[in-house]
Amino acid sequence: MEYITVSELLEFRISGLPESERRLRDKAKRENWQGRKRQAKGGGTEYCVATLPEPIRQAIEKKQVFELTAQVRQQQEAELSGSLKTLPEPVKAKKSRANPKGLPTVHRPEDTQLSLNLDDPNEAVKHLNQQQKDCAEARCAIVQDVLSIGETLKFSQKQSVAYFLEQMREGVLPERIAQLIPIANARSNSKREVSARTLQSWITQYKTANATMNARLLALAPKATNLERSALEEPWLMRFAKIHRVPQKPKLAHSYQKFVKLWLADGLPENELPSVHAVRRAWEKLPPAFRERGRHTGQQYLSLLPYVKRDWHVLEPNQVWIIDGHSFKARVKHFEHGQPFVPEITFVVDGCTRKIVGFSIALAESSKAVADAIRVGLRHGGLPVLIYSDNGKGETGRNITGELTGICPRLNIEHRTGQAGRAQGRGIIEGLWDVTTIKLAKNYPSYHGKDMDKSAGHLMYRKTESWAKAERDGKLLTDEQRRYKAKMPTFNQFLADLLAVIDEYNHTPHSEHPKKDDGKHYTPTEYWDFRMAQVPIDERPKILSEEELQLLERSMEERTVQRGWIQFNNQHYFSMELANLNGEKVLIAYDWDKPQDIGVYHKDGRFICMAILNGNKRAAFDDVKSMAQTQREKRAKKQIVLKQNQIKRLEMDVKGGNVIENTPDFAQLVAPNAPANDVIIPTKVEILDVEVVETPPKRNKYAF
């Protein structure tokens, strides 16, 4: 730029110059600025830049340099924009303390990205924290900007640094670079400027490092100033851990007392003995897995360690069953004698869909109870491929896994057990009890779970034992005993509630299942139907017939036949095939999900028949209903005739007029030979002679 006009000169806002065109022209005339007539449209005067005063000439030269530098930077930033990393938060640049009128501000697009890529960091970079990485990236970006100034303006390194610092003091740095200065300083105070010496050292470290970006990043990363010594490096740690990490779980203060005694007994320097506060601070900084090792064992310690999460959705429905038993957390009345007992509940859960497909109720954990649950699952779900359970005696009994008589070998079902003490491997069914049986047990006053109030639970236990003992001894219950007995649920009530809870669970959305179109998760039943519809028909689970299910191992009880009837669960079952077994002992097999019949067997196991609930129950008189209907019809007909006669009489009264005109014909009452209109009046009355005899009064024998 050789010549400049007054209006263009005002855009520089140079300190000391007038701010209006008129006053600036007057100043040019007074100081005899060399100029010429402007040839462009509008005319006027333009002045030679080389002859202008020194401050004005320097400001114009700086503007030319800024414009050229800005063009080069924009081109470089466009080329590097694909590999820049975004800062966590943009830092607002501090306003310069210098006069903003000293240098013109070059407006550039806002860019808060850095010039480093950490897609492939080495091991050293991995140990840098986020603050160190942000600081190193900011320093690298500033160094690259200084080097670009030297390449553009053909400045030396010293001149480029001086020029950058002058821009920083004047507050005309690009916004992207200005935001990086406080990050690059890594200072906790409010100082946000960089000295020439510091900037020179950054450039030297940047150039001496390898050409890789990670090497330059490591060279410019600040050193951590507040590194803490790891508690694992304390020399006394293992000695104290051996005392403190025991299953008795002593308090840290008690363990420290024992630690001090052993330390002094071993002759160790007393001045190296840590205080109890130092031990406590170091111990609290240790990982939980280290602190609790030895204090927790088995499942409790495993809950602190990482685990493998199994993907059950890759399976097909009914391929893998998970079986487990659970003692009900409340006492109910026994279905036969009414005494309180704790039922043992066994669930069969499908691993893919989380649906409860089978269950059983027993007096205690046993292989019979597991066999009952498997049989119910076979009836409703079909034949599985694998059964997964724990190592309990019920799941591993000969009735389940026996080579000849076990259910699994007979039906060609694979049976696998989890590792002892690792219940989290069966977390699907272990976490099921809280939302089913425990939830149900808390609805009963006889609940005795671990979270039950101790006083209330102990009171209920004592009162229950009181009425139960009185019944066993044949004593008459008191009012209080009858009241507490009424609080305990009957077995039929418990069975109905359990079936309702199972149905509620199977129809409640499960968070482990995917969502439907309406945004809700599939329920276990819905997901079963959805996944089963995708399985080809010939590959779906085989459903066993009732005849096949009868031959499987099942729970049996002994009963006495009474003229074709068998009593079970306060109900009666009948079959004509039991008529010849009157008074004999037989075995009955039952399923709680199928109460309409029971299987009857000889004591040696031979099948007799299926007894039907109320199978021979008939009405006392078959024709009572028909007889009652006939009587009702006769009474209705009589009432109809009576009402019709009343209606006719009322109609005659209305149509016939008054009562006199409708007087009955009394002539019909006269003798037939008499004239119709004559009244016969007798003319002579015949008088008969009657002899009157006086009878003396009868004397009273009691008269005197």
XYZ file of C-alpha atoms in Angstrom:
704
model
C 0.000 0.000 0.000
C 1.697 3.234 -1.202
C -1.142 5.748 -0.681
C -3.945 5.899 1.830
C -7.029 8.060 2.258
C -8.278 9.752 5.414
C -11.226 7.340 5.747
C -8.955 4.307 5.419
C -6.581 5.790 7.971
C -9.389 6.204 10.496
C -10.029 2.437 10.383
C -6.670 1.852 12.092
C -7.806 3.735 15.212
C -4.254 4.838 15.917
C -3.732 6.374 19.319
C -3.218 10.170 19.160
C -4.978 10.716 15.837
C -8.323 12.553 15.559
C -11.355 10.334 15.217
C -13.195 12.435 12.573
C -12.274 13.005 8.906
C -12.468 16.822 9.164
C -10.094 17.067 12.091
C -7.736 14.509 10.491
C -7.590 16.596 7.264
C -6.842 19.683 9.314
C -3.994 17.811 11.011
C -2.598 16.719 7.597
C -2.643 20.337 6.381
C -0.951 21.598 9.525
C 1.826 18.967 9.308
C 2.121 19.198 5.505
C 1.579 15.527 4.729
C 2.607 14.765 1.176
C -0.363 13.745 -0.930
C -1.912 13.774 -4.318
C -5.286 14.063 -5.891
C -7.202 10.834 -5.791
C -7.990 9.481 -9.284
C -10.758 7.088 -8.292
C -14.431 7.917 -8.213
C -15.310 10.383 -5.481
C -12.064 12.295 -5.749
C -10.382 13.678 -2.666
C -6.807 13.484 -1.476
C -4.656 10.438 -0.697
C -1.384 10.615 1.204
C 1.933 8.819 0.619
C 2.478 6.177 3.299
C 6.294 6.480 3.217
C 6.167 10.177 4.206
C 3.651 9.799 7.037
C 4.731 10.057 10.701
C 6.422 6.979 12.204
C 3.505 5.700 14.403
C 1.131 5.894 11.453
C 3.544 4.157 9.112
C 4.206 1.248 11.589
C 0.504 0.676 12.124
C -0.069 0.382 8.381
C 2.821 -2.063 7.967
C 1.551 -4.223 10.818
C -1.860 -4.403 9.231
C -0.367 -5.639 5.987
C 1.601 -8.315 7.842
C -1.491 -9.389 9.803
C -3.540 -9.784 6.653
C -0.855 -11.897 4.985
C -0.395 -14.049 8.122
C -4.131 -14.554 8.471
C -4.400 -15.863 4.917
C -1.603 -18.378 5.497
C -3.056 -19.520 8.829
C -6.489 -20.049 7.387
C -5.018 -22.192 4.656
C -3.019 -24.295 7.144
C -5.942 -24.679 9.503
C -8.154 -25.875 6.669
C -5.606 -28.561 5.804
C -5.257 -29.707 9.424
C -8.930 -29.526 10.362
C -9.445 -33.237 9.707
C -6.942 -34.300 12.378
C -7.641 -31.819 15.166
C -8.891 -32.732 18.617
C -11.628 -30.782 20.419
C -10.907 -29.250 23.795
C -13.089 -30.300 26.782
C -14.270 -26.711 27.307
C -13.398 -23.534 25.417
C -11.494 -21.100 27.631
C -12.497 -17.492 27.382
C -9.495 -15.336 26.436
C -8.503 -12.625 28.863
C -8.656 -9.098 27.558
C -5.254 -7.541 26.946
C -4.049 -4.854 29.325
C -2.529 -3.000 26.403
C -4.324 -0.266 24.515
C -6.660 -2.016 22.047
C -6.113 0.835 19.612
C -2.446 0.040 19.188
C -2.946 -2.814 16.695
C -5.895 -3.683 14.519
C -7.748 -6.895 15.386
C -7.876 -9.558 12.701
C -11.207 -11.415 12.841
C -10.959 -15.141 12.088
C -13.446 -18.048 12.360
C -13.593 -19.462 15.890
C -11.540 -22.633 16.179
C -11.192 -24.382 19.523
C -9.470 -27.497 18.198
C -5.939 -28.690 18.781
C -3.440 -30.005 16.322
C -2.683 -33.417 17.796
C -4.163 -36.850 17.213
C -3.949 -39.501 19.960
C -5.540 -42.383 18.110
C -2.391 -44.472 18.535
C -0.706 -43.422 21.817
C 2.285 -45.287 23.231
C 2.705 -46.532 26.776
C 4.182 -43.260 28.058
C 1.256 -41.216 26.796
C -1.165 -43.546 28.580
C 0.254 -42.450 31.933
C -0.520 -38.764 31.325
C -3.630 -37.414 32.950
C -6.110 -35.280 31.072
C -4.712 -31.995 32.402
C -1.198 -32.885 31.258
C -2.424 -33.864 27.800
C -4.454 -30.671 27.382
C -1.481 -28.535 28.434
C 0.914 -30.339 26.061
C -1.511 -30.048 23.154
C -1.940 -26.310 23.783
C 1.847 -25.784 23.827
C 2.267 -27.726 20.585
C -0.405 -25.603 18.912
C 1.288 -22.341 20.067
C 4.697 -23.534 18.865
C 3.254 -24.431 15.463
C 1.711 -20.959 15.230
C 5.042 -19.265 16.035
C 6.842 -21.400 13.459
C 4.241 -20.559 10.822
C 4.826 -16.826 11.453
C 8.542 -17.271 10.787
C 7.912 -19.203 7.576
C 5.393 -16.673 6.297
C 7.236 -13.448 7.122
C 10.728 -14.873 6.712
C 11.491 -14.099 10.371
C 14.076 -15.787 12.506
C 13.004 -17.773 15.527
C 13.758 -14.881 17.857
C 11.844 -12.429 15.681
C 8.891 -14.815 15.409
C 8.755 -15.139 19.204
C 8.916 -11.374 19.658
C 6.223 -10.823 17.077
C 3.937 -13.452 18.724
C 4.427 -11.896 22.165
C 3.667 -8.439 20.781
C 0.413 -9.757 19.323
C -0.405 -11.352 22.679
C 0.205 -8.118 24.605
C -1.840 -6.081 22.152
C -4.717 -8.622 22.359
C -4.906 -9.247 18.610
C -4.015 -12.952 18.597
C -6.444 -15.275 16.828
C -9.135 -16.381 19.229
C -8.099 -20.017 18.880
C -4.529 -19.255 20.002
C -5.614 -16.815 22.708
C -7.754 -19.497 24.317
C -4.810 -21.889 24.479
C -2.434 -19.578 26.382
C -3.933 -20.117 29.889
C -4.083 -23.862 29.232
C -0.447 -23.938 28.095
C 0.716 -21.972 31.157
C -0.722 -24.625 33.499
C -0.859 -22.117 36.321
C -3.295 -22.104 39.207
C -3.207 -18.285 39.474
C -4.702 -15.714 37.098
C -1.499 -15.120 35.108
C -2.177 -15.976 31.495
C 0.816 -14.598 29.605
C 3.866 -16.389 28.269
C 7.421 -15.081 28.537
C 9.955 -15.139 25.718
C 12.177 -17.551 27.589
C 9.321 -19.999 28.174
C 8.207 -19.836 24.550
C 11.804 -20.386 23.351
C 12.086 -23.476 25.561
C 8.828 -24.893 24.135
C 10.130 -24.436 20.592
C 13.440 -26.092 21.462
C 11.724 -29.104 23.064
C 9.352 -29.352 20.112
C 12.192 -29.412 17.565
C 14.466 -31.782 19.471
C 11.735 -34.394 19.940
C 11.047 -37.082 17.359
C 8.901 -36.204 14.395
C 5.955 -38.180 15.785
C 3.154 -36.219 17.404
C 3.176 -38.387 20.535
C 6.880 -37.773 21.083
C 6.363 -33.996 20.852
C 3.400 -34.319 23.171
C 5.511 -36.084 25.784
C 8.302 -33.508 25.418
C 5.978 -30.570 26.105
C 3.811 -32.256 28.774
C 4.302 -30.662 32.216
C 5.601 -32.799 35.023
C 3.144 -33.756 37.725
C 3.884 -31.706 40.826
C 1.610 -33.434 43.348
C 2.293 -37.114 42.773
C 1.229 -39.151 45.782
C 2.998 -42.247 46.882
C 0.910 -45.338 46.344
C -0.284 -47.025 49.506
C 0.839 -50.353 48.051
C 4.453 -49.111 48.259
C 4.375 -48.692 52.028
C 6.913 -51.101 53.588
C 4.664 -51.917 56.556
C 1.548 -52.662 54.481
C 1.824 -56.443 54.148
C 2.639 -56.875 57.832
C -0.511 -54.973 58.795
C -2.622 -56.681 56.120
C -1.719 -60.099 57.504
C -3.185 -59.043 60.858
C -6.215 -57.108 59.613
C -7.400 -59.313 56.739
C -8.973 -62.160 58.699
C -12.559 -63.525 58.613
C -13.263 -62.178 62.110
C -13.218 -58.654 60.599
C -11.594 -56.824 63.514
C -11.705 -53.040 63.725
C -8.694 -51.206 62.353
C -7.842 -49.757 65.758
C -7.749 -53.243 67.305
C -5.638 -54.594 64.460
C -3.261 -51.645 64.856
C -2.735 -52.439 68.527
C -1.719 -55.975 67.651
C 0.402 -54.632 64.787
C 2.356 -52.380 67.176
C 3.047 -55.252 69.582
C 4.381 -57.505 66.833
C 6.425 -54.630 65.354
C 8.192 -53.993 68.637
C 8.535 -57.715 69.391
C 10.379 -58.200 66.092
C 12.851 -55.469 67.030
C 11.977 -53.106 64.209
C 12.874 -49.386 64.537
C 10.255 -47.580 66.558
C 10.773 -44.349 64.614
C 9.650 -46.122 61.418
C 6.402 -47.300 63.010
C 3.486 -45.525 61.275
C 0.769 -43.909 63.350
C -2.754 -45.254 63.433
C -3.901 -42.235 61.410
C -1.304 -42.899 58.701
C -2.352 -46.534 58.561
C -6.013 -45.572 58.309
C -5.390 -43.035 55.520
C -3.319 -45.503 53.522
C -5.756 -48.367 54.101
C -8.735 -46.344 52.853
C -6.891 -45.557 49.607
C -6.389 -49.231 48.774
C -8.682 -50.990 46.293
C -11.645 -52.799 47.891
C -10.515 -56.103 46.401
C -7.214 -55.804 48.311
C -8.724 -54.567 51.583
C -11.489 -57.176 51.801
C -9.469 -60.201 50.759
C -9.505 -62.516 53.749
C -12.150 -60.467 55.530
C -14.672 -61.725 52.959
C -14.575 -65.162 51.392
C -16.633 -67.105 48.919
C -19.526 -65.333 47.272
C -19.055 -62.146 49.326
C -15.512 -61.678 48.046
C -16.414 -62.650 44.494
C -19.001 -59.863 44.442
C -16.095 -57.378 44.589
C -14.244 -58.838 41.587
C -14.899 -58.455 37.847
C -17.209 -61.035 36.319
C -18.235 -62.417 32.940
C -21.704 -61.433 31.771
C -23.429 -64.211 29.876
C -25.503 -63.490 26.806
C -28.679 -65.560 27.173
C -30.458 -64.051 24.188
C -28.316 -66.011 21.737
C -30.142 -69.148 22.893
C -33.505 -70.346 21.683
C -36.523 -70.559 24.007
C -36.655 -73.682 26.175
C -33.104 -74.738 25.329
C -31.581 -74.078 28.772
C -33.451 -74.308 32.064
C -32.167 -72.857 35.335
C -33.435 -74.650 38.453
C -33.151 -73.617 42.068
C -35.012 -74.111 45.344
C -35.945 -71.549 47.972
C -37.405 -71.830 51.456
C -40.503 -69.672 51.695
C -39.919 -66.829 54.157
C -43.263 -67.296 55.932
C -45.102 -70.157 57.604
C -48.452 -71.412 56.303
C -50.946 -74.035 57.430
C -50.330 -77.553 56.197
C -52.860 -78.762 53.631
C -53.629 -81.920 55.657
C -53.390 -81.301 59.400
C -53.306 -77.482 59.477
C -50.107 -77.221 61.534
C -47.660 -74.424 60.560
C -44.808 -75.341 58.215
C -42.341 -73.629 55.839
C -42.866 -74.682 52.198
C -39.907 -75.396 49.937
C -40.500 -73.811 46.521
C -38.618 -74.868 43.393
C -38.687 -72.792 40.218
C -37.752 -73.713 36.648
C -36.803 -70.616 34.611
C -36.076 -70.495 30.899
C -32.687 -68.824 30.380
C -33.508 -67.120 27.086
C -36.871 -65.584 27.965
C -36.658 -65.497 31.823
C -40.100 -67.118 31.929
C -41.087 -69.359 34.848
C -42.173 -72.574 33.131
C -42.353 -74.915 36.143
C -42.643 -74.928 39.912
C -43.233 -77.269 42.843
C -44.094 -77.080 46.544
C -42.587 -79.519 49.045
C -41.940 -79.875 52.745
C -38.152 -79.649 52.316
C -35.448 -79.609 49.663
C -35.351 -82.963 47.886
C -34.913 -84.542 44.495
C -38.645 -85.291 44.493
C -39.394 -81.557 44.635
C -36.993 -80.898 41.734
C -38.560 -83.759 39.766
C -42.026 -82.257 40.299
C -40.859 -78.865 39.031
C -39.209 -80.448 35.972
C -42.364 -82.412 35.190
C -44.483 -79.240 35.334
C -41.977 -77.540 33.048
C -42.150 -80.438 30.598
C -45.932 -80.144 30.522
C -45.977 -76.397 29.802
C -42.705 -75.737 27.980
C -41.544 -78.942 26.370
C -38.315 -80.924 26.375
C -35.187 -78.786 27.081
C -31.644 -79.352 25.867
C -29.770 -78.526 29.091
C -30.584 -78.057 32.780
C -28.345 -75.746 34.826
C -28.445 -75.859 38.636
C -26.322 -75.703 41.746
C -24.763 -78.660 43.586
C -27.606 -79.087 46.073
C -28.813 -82.543 47.057
C -32.151 -81.932 45.365
C -30.647 -81.063 41.984
C -28.000 -83.807 42.023
C -30.032 -86.710 43.497
C -30.317 -90.049 41.725
C -33.871 -89.245 40.717
C -32.494 -86.413 38.572
C -29.065 -87.566 37.412
C -29.114 -91.345 38.041
C -27.767 -93.332 35.112
C -30.764 -95.652 34.890
C -33.682 -94.034 36.666
C -32.842 -90.303 36.553
C -35.064 -87.934 34.593
C -32.171 -86.344 32.688
C -30.649 -89.595 31.321
C -34.076 -91.044 30.474
C -35.081 -87.945 28.486
C -31.572 -87.312 27.080
C -31.247 -83.933 28.843
C -27.790 -82.541 29.571
C -27.347 -81.591 33.241
C -24.673 -79.151 34.369
C -23.946 -77.640 37.760
C -22.229 -74.399 38.692
C -19.175 -74.013 40.889
C -19.774 -74.357 44.596
C -20.085 -71.012 46.374
C -20.576 -69.040 43.169
C -24.261 -68.289 43.124
C -23.715 -65.258 40.886
C -23.317 -67.682 37.975
C -27.062 -68.331 38.364
C -27.940 -64.709 38.923
C -31.036 -64.985 36.740
C -32.849 -67.182 39.226
C -31.081 -65.950 42.374
C -32.393 -62.453 41.732
C -35.853 -63.793 40.955
C -36.828 -64.572 44.541
C -36.992 -60.930 45.612
C -39.763 -60.108 43.129
C -41.726 -63.337 43.582
C -41.681 -65.450 46.742
C -40.090 -62.924 49.109
C -42.473 -60.270 47.859
C -45.362 -62.673 48.524
C -44.091 -63.701 51.968
C -44.003 -60.076 53.119
C -47.776 -59.915 52.636
C -48.282 -62.467 55.437
C -48.055 -61.702 59.188
C -46.034 -64.931 59.589
C -43.120 -63.512 57.549
C -39.737 -64.290 59.159
C -37.178 -62.851 56.723
C -33.935 -61.220 57.836
C -35.388 -57.727 57.446
C -38.416 -58.515 59.644
C -38.624 -56.586 62.897
C -37.153 -58.872 65.526
C -39.672 -58.062 68.242
C -42.701 -58.517 65.994
C -41.257 -61.677 64.457
C -40.484 -63.220 67.844
C -43.984 -62.406 69.110
C -45.609 -64.034 66.068
C -43.413 -67.102 66.485
C -44.353 -67.543 70.154
C -48.081 -67.083 69.520
C -47.973 -69.490 66.598
C -46.246 -72.162 68.642
C -48.820 -71.601 71.369
C -51.909 -72.421 69.296
C -50.090 -75.133 67.344
C -49.120 -76.943 70.570
C -52.648 -76.564 71.939
C -54.049 -78.210 68.804
C -51.539 -81.056 68.985
C -52.484 -81.644 72.628
C -56.191 -81.567 71.801
C -56.895 -78.546 73.975
C -59.517 -75.907 73.352
C -58.003 -72.745 71.877
C -58.319 -69.448 73.689
C -59.606 -66.316 71.971
C -56.057 -65.026 71.561
C -54.857 -68.323 70.071
C -57.763 -68.383 67.615
C -56.964 -64.798 66.627
C -53.335 -65.584 65.864
C -54.298 -68.773 64.096
C -56.559 -66.786 61.770
C -53.587 -64.587 60.827
C -51.689 -67.510 59.326
C -52.648 -68.183 55.670
C -54.096 -71.513 54.686
C -52.337 -73.681 52.174
C -54.988 -73.086 49.510
C -54.676 -69.338 50.002
C -50.880 -69.607 49.723
C -51.164 -71.738 46.573
C -53.539 -69.272 44.915
C -51.277 -66.343 45.809
C -48.183 -68.147 44.511
C -49.842 -68.882 41.174
C -50.899 -65.226 40.956
C -47.330 -64.047 41.656
C -45.907 -66.344 38.972
C -48.466 -65.101 36.463
C -47.749 -61.483 37.401
C -44.001 -61.980 36.918
C -44.443 -63.677 33.544
C -46.571 -60.738 32.331
C -44.403 -57.884 33.688
C -41.906 -56.101 31.339
C -38.358 -57.351 31.919
C -35.475 -54.869 31.655
C -33.136 -57.498 30.125
C -35.412 -57.944 27.122
C -35.456 -55.616 24.098
C -38.100 -52.945 23.709
C -41.201 -53.189 21.574
C -42.495 -50.564 19.165
C -44.366 -48.837 22.014
C -41.110 -48.305 23.931
C -41.819 -50.903 26.626
C -39.719 -53.993 27.270
C -41.025 -57.421 26.375
C -42.540 -59.439 29.186
C -41.182 -62.992 29.620
C -44.370 -64.441 28.106
C -44.348 -61.997 25.173
C -40.673 -62.637 24.482
C -41.304 -66.399 24.658
C -44.040 -66.095 22.022
C -41.943 -63.698 19.915
C -38.846 -65.915 19.861
C -40.789 -69.163 19.572
C -42.547 -67.831 16.449
C -39.114 -67.530 14.798
C -38.236 -71.182 15.445
C -39.243 -73.621 12.664
C -42.077 -75.929 13.654
C -39.990 -79.074 13.306
C -37.306 -77.613 15.612
C -39.593 -76.526 18.439
C -39.437 -78.318 21.822
C -41.216 -81.649 22.052
C -44.252 -81.694 24.358
C -44.580 -84.940 26.324
C -47.961 -86.601 26.651
C -49.674 -87.137 30.001
C -48.969 -90.870 29.742
C -45.244 -90.159 29.400
C -45.298 -87.676 32.275
C -46.970 -90.220 34.561
C -43.995 -92.552 34.224
C -41.516 -89.929 35.432
C -40.293 -89.704 39.002
C -42.694 -87.727 41.166
C -43.709 -87.018 44.739
C -46.064 -89.577 46.284
C -47.981 -89.877 49.530
C -49.744 -92.787 51.163
C -53.523 -92.727 51.451
C -56.314 -95.171 52.373
C -59.067 -96.022 49.885
C -62.576 -95.648 51.281
C -65.200 -97.225 48.994
C -63.667 -95.807 45.817
C -62.790 -92.437 47.361
C -59.403 -90.938 48.335
C -59.053 -87.781 50.402
C -56.247 -85.347 49.588
C -55.837 -81.629 50.364
C -59.280 -81.590 52.001
C -60.824 -82.702 48.720
C -62.126 -86.039 47.488
C -61.111 -88.007 44.390
C -63.009 -90.993 42.991
C -62.560 -93.821 40.524
C -64.592 -97.013 40.014
C -61.327 -98.945 39.742
C -60.747 -98.255 43.443
C -63.945 -100.068 44.494
C -62.115 -103.365 45.018
C -59.386 -101.697 47.100
C -61.565 -100.552 49.968
C -59.489 -100.052 53.129
C -56.145 -100.697 51.370
C -53.132 -98.396 51.437
C -52.174 -96.866 48.083
C -49.777 -94.214 46.831
C -51.023 -91.037 45.183
C -49.084 -88.742 42.847
C -50.172 -85.134 42.356
C -49.227 -81.905 40.578
C -50.138 -78.542 42.046
C -50.736 -77.087 38.594
C -53.218 -79.879 37.764
C -55.559 -80.325 40.767
C -58.429 -81.921 38.803
C -56.997 -85.453 39.140
C -54.383 -87.519 40.956
C -52.538 -90.672 39.985
C -53.110 -93.770 42.134
C -50.456 -96.509 42.421
C -49.954 -99.727 44.329
C -47.318 -99.641 47.003
C -44.979 -101.538 44.705
C -45.306 -98.782 42.077
C -47.848 -100.367 39.698
C -50.260 -97.836 38.210
C -53.937 -98.274 39.135
C -55.927 -95.360 37.742
C -56.430 -91.623 37.643
C -58.868 -90.518 40.359
C -61.015 -87.554 39.381
C -61.899 -84.686 41.703
C -65.497 -85.334 42.866
C -65.650 -88.004 40.176
C -68.711 -89.798 41.608
C -70.475 -86.832 43.099
C -74.124 -86.559 41.995
C -77.167 -84.582 42.967
C -79.308 -86.127 45.740
C -82.397 -86.336 43.406
C -81.984 -85.923 39.719
C -85.648 -84.928 39.118
C -85.876 -82.367 41.920
C -85.307 -79.544 39.554
C -87.923 -80.823 37.079
C -90.444 -81.391 39.882
C -89.908 -77.926 41.238
C -90.320 -76.510 37.753
C -93.628 -78.370 37.289
C -94.940 -77.047 40.573
C -93.959 -73.525 39.677
C -95.766 -73.856 36.345
C -98.999 -75.147 38.031
C -98.966 -72.310 40.543
C -98.470 -69.856 37.758
C -101.434 -71.230 35.775
C -103.750 -70.962 38.802
C -102.666 -67.396 39.361
C -103.286 -66.599 35.704
C -106.867 -68.022 35.826
C -107.618 -66.122 39.018
C -106.355 -62.874 37.579
C -108.343 -63.425 34.366
C -111.610 -63.906 36.378
C -110.911 -60.725 38.255
C -110.418 -58.870 34.999
C -113.719 -60.190 33.585
C -115.651 -59.123 36.707
C -114.191 -55.650 36.472
C -115.127 -55.448 32.806
C -118.745 -56.483 33.630
C -118.949 -53.759 36.260
C -117.790 -51.180 33.757
C -119.995 -52.291 30.837
C -123.216 -53.205 32.810
C -123.978 -49.771 34.413
C -125.192 -49.514 38.074
C -125.791 -52.304 40.548
C -129.698 -52.093 40.591
C -130.028 -52.660 36.918
C -127.866 -55.705 37.251
C -129.684 -57.232 40.176
C -129.770 -61.032 39.919
C -133.001 -62.813 38.761
C -134.473 -64.146 41.944
C -137.279 -65.938 39.989
C -134.852 -68.701 39.406
C -135.087 -69.465 43.084
C -138.960 -70.051 42.912
C -140.480 -73.507 42.449
C -140.732 -74.606 38.857
C -144.602 -74.891 38.792
C -145.123 -71.386 40.070
C -145.801 -68.518 37.679
C -142.693 -66.688 36.780
C -143.897 -63.340 38.071
C -146.119 -64.434 41.021
C -145.072 -64.471 44.607
C -146.651 -67.280 46.670
C -147.872 -66.080 50.020
C -149.433 -68.655 52.311
C -153.089 -67.767 53.287
C -153.532 -70.073 56.227
C -151.149 -70.966 58.945
C -151.630 -74.300 60.611
C -151.216 -74.187 64.377
C -150.150 -77.333 66.142
C -151.206 -78.181 69.730
C -148.225 -78.482 72.035
C -148.419 -79.872 75.567
C -146.357 -77.996 78.069
C -145.155 -79.890 81.120
C -143.475 -78.108 84.001
C -140.429 -79.772 85.404
C -139.404 -79.006 88.941
C -135.924 -77.582 89.311
C -133.132 -79.940 90.146
C -131.950 -79.666 93.698
C -128.319 -78.944 94.302
C -126.849 -81.651 96.513
C -124.526 -79.125 98.036
C -127.411 -76.819 99.063
C -128.394 -76.762 102.698
